Amino acid sequence: MDEKHFITDFAPRLLAWYDRHGRRGLPWQGKRDAYAVWVAEIMLQQTQVGTVIPYYQRFIGAFPDVEALAAAELDQVLHLWSGLGYYARARNLHCAARRIRAEHGGVFPDRLETVMALPGIGRSTAGAILAQAFDQRHPILDGNVKRVLCRLYAIEGWPGHSAVQKRLWRLAEHHTPGERVGDYTQAIMDLGATLCRRGDPSCAVCPFSGDCLAFRRGLARELPVPKPRRALPRRSALFLVILDESGRILLERRPPSGIWGGLWSLPECEERVEPVEWCRRALGYEAEPGPVLSPFVHTFSHFQLKIEPVVLRLTGGESANAVMDARPLLWYNRRQPPACGIAAPVRRLLEQLDSKLD
Ligand code: SF4
């Protein structure tokens, strides 16, 4: 064990702080419904609480339980996820709901290993669900908890390194109490989200400032150590904005995996092919160039994509052919948008088009 001295009475002191200062009124709080906790935990991965709340309410309103989510079409699920990003989360939720229906009679499982076997659920998320829904004693180690523990114990390695991870799990395990585990889970996440914030920790009012090694050593803002940076590779793509005579825009569904998997996007044209020619060959449409739009860059976690939108107007009307029938296509009416999942940058582009095209 690396720690010679654990912080004493950490859980009771944290719970006392939580009872006075913890966040209240979050729509998933205090739920003993594993499904509701699961949806919240997945949405909260990589997304701030304030952003999540309206998405969560719409999602739970549309799919109030596992059965409803399992019965939904993926398109409906992606539609409600549009704008939240990291769409693999939505695809995994949908896939896991179908697994729960098929393998567990529609009842969310209550064993850690079984929950971890579901798509999109790692050890920390599984522990958080079981602690909050069933009051089972499991440690969690999400981004907030990693930050708090790295600072309390002045751990200087990057939390993504396996040796650091192991040490953090040991600390998380040690401090998780046997009682009020659901509250403790919420409390340590609240501490990280409200006091021990990434950029500007409020050490002056923190109940652990007397114990916190990072604070005592003046390292609070330096820890945790960020991921070693490497320059993101940059790719580029030509996105075709193909307009028919009534102003509808042609969308194409992305393949089920990869970026924006299963979402509707603009048809992508190979860069070495002239767009009008591509439109003729790939879709069977005669077209002419439309207004010029500015390119923009969208950053993914592992690369940057420079998107160059190219507007084309059809000149010969709508003439579906055999090639077109083989592609998953949709004519998108900007004035009556259909309920379908659209990648956020594509949605932004469609909104910007309104001012250019009307
Ligand atoms: Fe975080 Fe500061 Fe509290 Fe340490 S004293 S746990 S750095 S808020």
XYZ file of C-alpha atoms and ligand atoms in Angstrom:
366
model
C 0.000 0.000 0.000
C 1.384 3.439 -0.939
C -0.502 5.377 1.716
C 1.060 5.377 5.169
C -1.638 7.647 6.520
C -5.167 7.619 5.224
C -7.273 10.661 5.954
C -9.251 9.761 9.055
C -13.052 9.792 9.198
C -13.201 10.838 5.560
C -16.665 9.379 4.846
C -18.493 10.762 7.919
C -16.963 14.202 7.402
C -17.840 14.152 3.724
C -21.414 13.094 4.512
C -21.741 15.865 7.112
C -20.601 18.384 4.470
C -23.000 16.833 1.929
C -25.950 17.084 4.293
C -25.383 20.837 4.533
C -23.934 21.772 1.163
C -24.532 18.956 -1.332
C -26.441 19.583 -4.536
C -30.193 19.168 -4.209
C -33.017 18.898 -6.662
C -31.226 17.085 -9.485
C -33.948 15.153 -11.308
C -32.252 11.775 -10.827
C -31.352 12.351 -7.182
C -32.722 10.055 -4.497
C -34.073 7.655 -7.110
C -34.030 4.014 -6.165
C -34.725 3.233 -9.795
C -31.603 1.667 -11.312
C -32.774 2.529 -14.834
C -33.119 6.244 -14.029
C -29.740 6.300 -12.255
C -28.136 4.461 -15.173
C -29.427 6.952 -17.768
C -28.195 9.867 -15.625
C -24.767 8.313 -15.046
C -24.265 7.692 -18.763
C -25.368 11.212 -19.719
C -23.093 12.716 -17.045
C -20.041 11.034 -18.528
C -18.153 13.823 -20.348
C -21.095 16.270 -19.979
C -21.860 18.973 -17.400
C -24.898 18.670 -15.130
C -26.532 21.850 -16.453
C -26.400 20.518 -20.014
C -27.610 17.069 -19.022
C -30.785 18.055 -17.116
C -33.075 18.952 -20.064
C -31.797 15.986 -22.095
C -32.383 13.674 -19.156
C -35.929 14.917 -18.639
C -36.828 14.514 -22.315
C -35.200 11.076 -22.444
C -36.938 9.753 -19.330
C -40.216 11.292 -20.506
C -39.969 9.396 -23.802
C -38.459 6.182 -22.393
C -39.555 5.855 -18.741
C -38.185 2.336 -18.244
C -35.993 -0.391 -19.745
C -38.897 -1.853 -21.723
C -39.707 1.470 -23.370
C -36.076 2.068 -24.324
C -35.663 -1.481 -25.635
C -38.820 -1.126 -27.750
C -37.686 2.178 -29.298
C -36.005 2.502 -32.684
C -32.354 3.609 -32.541
C -33.293 6.678 -34.587
C -35.691 7.855 -31.845
C -32.960 7.403 -29.231
C -30.351 9.261 -31.300
C -32.840 12.035 -31.979
C -33.214 12.681 -28.233
C -29.426 12.512 -27.868
C -28.742 14.978 -30.698
C -26.422 17.724 -29.451
C -25.205 15.820 -26.373
C -22.234 14.305 -28.245
C -20.380 11.027 -27.752
C -23.163 9.129 -29.509
C -21.692 5.724 -28.694
C -23.230 6.325 -25.257
C -26.727 6.412 -26.772
C -26.113 3.394 -28.968
C -24.781 1.442 -25.981
C -27.761 2.442 -23.799
C -30.156 1.214 -26.460
C -28.214 -2.000 -27.033
C -27.930 -2.647 -23.273
C -31.687 -2.082 -22.766
C -32.363 -4.774 -25.382
C -29.893 -7.097 -23.640
C -31.615 -6.483 -20.278
C -34.964 -7.266 -21.861
C -33.651 -10.425 -23.533
C -31.432 -11.749 -20.741
C -32.876 -10.341 -17.502
C -36.609 -10.121 -18.197
C -36.444 -6.325 -18.467
C -35.226 -5.946 -14.859
C -31.991 -4.009 -14.343
C -29.477 -6.477 -12.827
C -28.167 -5.943 -9.299
C -24.797 -7.756 -9.446
C -21.648 -5.781 -10.238
C -20.219 -8.296 -12.747
C -23.548 -8.567 -14.589
C -23.912 -4.794 -14.811
C -20.297 -4.422 -16.001
C -20.987 -6.963 -18.758
C -23.532 -4.587 -20.334
C -22.276 -2.405 -23.196
C -20.996 1.028 -22.203
C -20.804 0.360 -18.441
C -17.395 0.250 -16.765
C -16.517 -0.501 -13.167
C -17.076 3.024 -11.849
C -20.442 3.507 -13.554
C -21.635 0.069 -12.442
C -20.595 0.862 -8.858
C -22.316 4.253 -8.965
C -25.583 2.721 -10.194
C -25.614 -0.094 -7.629
C -24.625 2.217 -4.774
C -27.325 4.767 -5.545
C -30.119 2.399 -6.567
C -29.515 -0.507 -4.160
C -27.221 0.996 -1.501
C -24.620 -1.644 -2.290
C -21.093 -0.866 -1.184
C -18.985 -0.247 -4.285
C -16.288 2.398 -4.786
C -16.499 4.744 -7.759
C -13.738 6.488 -9.659
C -15.159 8.947 -12.147
C -13.368 12.132 -13.209
C -14.507 14.088 -10.150
C -13.381 11.412 -7.709
C -10.024 11.003 -9.432
C -9.426 14.735 -9.112
C -10.382 14.822 -5.419
C -8.207 11.818 -4.521
C -5.235 12.986 -6.595
C -5.308 16.274 -4.715
C -6.002 14.927 -1.238
C -3.034 12.565 -1.532
C -0.918 14.768 -3.855
C -0.639 12.013 -6.461
C 1.548 13.352 -9.210
C 1.218 10.777 -12.001
C -1.364 11.040 -14.788
C -4.547 9.257 -13.559
C -4.721 7.353 -16.864
C -1.539 5.404 -16.066
C -2.362 1.972 -14.763
C -0.195 2.241 -11.610
C -1.916 5.517 -10.693
C -5.318 4.008 -11.465
C -4.624 1.099 -9.139
C -3.597 3.428 -6.372
C -6.719 5.545 -6.854
C -8.974 2.482 -6.790
C -7.346 1.382 -3.527
C -8.012 4.791 -2.009
C -11.587 4.853 -3.329
C -12.158 1.377 -1.926
C -10.667 2.304 1.443
C -12.814 5.399 1.916
C -16.163 3.989 0.740
C -18.295 3.485 3.848
C -20.557 0.547 4.705
C -23.588 2.779 5.291
C -25.247 5.564 3.315
C -23.268 4.430 0.279
C -25.676 6.063 -2.174
C -25.325 9.414 -0.403
C -21.549 8.997 -0.149
C -21.365 8.338 -3.899
C -23.321 11.487 -4.626
C -21.339 13.405 -1.996
C -17.878 12.700 -3.374
C -19.058 13.585 -6.883
C -20.551 16.820 -5.478
C -17.308 17.692 -3.695
C -15.440 17.371 -6.991
C -18.076 19.270 -8.967
C -18.705 22.164 -6.569
C -15.542 22.715 -4.439
C -12.664 20.705 -5.820
C -13.251 22.038 -9.338
C -10.770 21.487 -12.105
C -9.567 25.069 -12.630
C -10.303 26.939 -9.418
C -10.724 24.753 -6.336
C -12.395 26.461 -3.344
C -9.881 25.217 -0.820
C -10.690 27.969 1.699
C -14.121 26.478 2.378
C -13.253 22.820 1.819
C -13.769 20.543 4.839
C -10.559 18.698 3.929
C -8.164 21.622 3.518
C -6.387 20.612 6.732
C -5.726 17.108 5.366
C -5.237 17.850 1.696
C -1.603 17.362 0.670
C -2.011 19.220 -2.617
C -3.399 22.258 -0.788
C -0.672 22.154 1.853
C 2.022 21.920 -0.817
C 0.473 24.593 -3.057
C -0.233 22.033 -5.784
C -4.043 22.109 -5.861
C -4.225 23.750 -9.283
C -1.449 21.593 -10.701
C -3.109 18.270 -9.928
C -4.211 15.971 -11.359
C -1.480 15.947 -13.953
C -3.104 16.328 -17.395
C -2.877 13.661 -20.032
C 0.411 13.942 -21.934
C -0.513 15.998 -24.986
C 0.079 15.091 -28.558
C -1.027 17.140 -31.527
C -4.369 15.992 -32.853
C -4.173 14.808 -36.443
C -6.297 16.819 -38.835
C -8.499 15.421 -41.581
C -10.740 17.194 -44.011
C -13.984 16.288 -45.736
C -16.295 17.767 -48.363
C -19.890 17.768 -47.148
C -22.462 18.253 -49.875
C -25.489 20.417 -49.145
C -27.760 19.193 -51.930
C -30.959 21.214 -52.321
C -33.990 20.107 -54.266
C -36.391 22.550 -55.923
C -38.445 23.031 -52.763
C -35.386 23.747 -50.601
C -35.165 20.376 -48.889
C -31.668 19.098 -48.080
C -30.460 15.593 -48.769
C -29.185 13.711 -45.695
C -27.482 10.341 -45.584
C -27.344 8.017 -42.603
C -23.809 7.281 -41.337
C -22.692 3.651 -40.960
C -23.634 2.185 -37.538
C -20.112 2.458 -36.093
C -17.433 5.149 -36.367
C -17.959 8.878 -35.979
C -21.612 9.897 -35.675
C -22.510 6.202 -36.105
C -26.175 5.786 -37.081
C -26.793 9.554 -37.211
C -27.978 11.485 -40.237
C -25.354 13.664 -41.862
C -24.659 15.366 -45.173
C -23.404 13.155 -48.025
C -19.628 13.147 -48.063
C -17.875 13.553 -51.391
C -14.379 12.235 -52.053
C -12.111 15.272 -52.240
C -10.472 14.363 -55.524
C -13.862 14.168 -57.295
C -15.605 17.254 -58.584
C -18.846 17.642 -56.488
C -21.242 18.105 -59.436
C -19.767 15.017 -61.069
C -19.949 13.066 -57.803
C -23.618 14.013 -57.436
C -24.334 12.754 -60.945
C -22.401 9.504 -60.538
C -23.218 8.569 -56.951
C -26.789 9.823 -56.725
C -27.965 10.175 -60.317
C -28.798 13.881 -59.958
C -27.923 16.755 -62.249
C -26.893 19.766 -60.164
C -25.219 23.157 -60.313
C -23.102 24.976 -57.706
C -25.001 27.064 -55.132
C -23.875 29.778 -52.682
C -20.420 29.486 -51.122
C -20.218 28.583 -47.406
C -17.198 28.955 -45.137
C -15.327 25.848 -43.976
C -15.116 25.152 -40.235
C -13.258 22.802 -37.921
C -14.918 20.298 -35.577
C -12.727 18.756 -32.880
C -13.214 15.151 -31.844
C -11.349 13.617 -28.904
C -8.765 12.009 -31.208
C -8.674 14.189 -34.343
C -9.856 17.426 -35.910
C -12.110 17.447 -38.920
C -12.068 20.394 -41.298
C -15.502 20.403 -42.901
C -15.888 22.144 -46.247
C -19.571 22.507 -47.097
C -20.350 22.639 -50.831
C -23.857 23.723 -51.835
C -25.407 22.162 -54.945
C -28.856 22.872 -56.382
C -30.613 20.165 -58.361
C -31.479 21.252 -61.870
C -33.476 18.304 -63.141
C -35.909 17.726 -60.289
C -35.925 14.703 -58.040
C -34.987 11.648 -60.031
C -34.287 8.693 -57.767
C -32.418 5.880 -59.469
C -31.031 2.466 -58.553
C -27.886 3.890 -56.944
C -29.927 6.233 -54.801
C -32.245 3.472 -53.640
C -29.265 1.552 -52.229
C -28.211 4.460 -49.967
C -29.982 5.378 -46.719
C -31.139 8.849 -47.732
C -33.642 11.344 -46.427
C -34.924 14.655 -47.790
C -34.753 17.001 -44.814
C -37.361 19.734 -44.681
C -35.886 22.655 -42.722
C -39.334 24.080 -41.968
C -40.709 20.802 -40.626
C -37.646 18.939 -39.343
C -38.283 15.220 -38.927
C -37.520 13.436 -35.627
C -34.156 11.921 -36.413
C -30.687 11.983 -34.864
C -28.448 14.561 -36.525
C -24.811 15.187 -35.566
C -24.442 18.524 -33.754
C -22.130 20.242 -36.306
C -24.426 19.165 -39.135
C -27.428 20.536 -37.250
C -25.584 23.835 -36.707
C -24.742 23.978 -40.378
C -28.381 23.356 -41.328
C -29.471 26.183 -39.020
C -26.910 28.561 -40.526
C -28.170 27.691 -43.975
C -31.529 29.246 -43.195
C -30.100 32.761 -43.455
C -28.109 31.948 -46.618
C -30.814 30.187 -48.560
C -34.059 31.957 -47.762
Fe -9.757 19.981 -3.395
Fe -8.785 22.168 -2.221
Fe -10.385 20.517 -0.894
Fe -7.906 19.776 -1.512
S -8.501 21.448 -0.151
S -9.738 18.528 -1.697
S -7.645 20.733 -3.511
S -10.940 21.749 -2.684
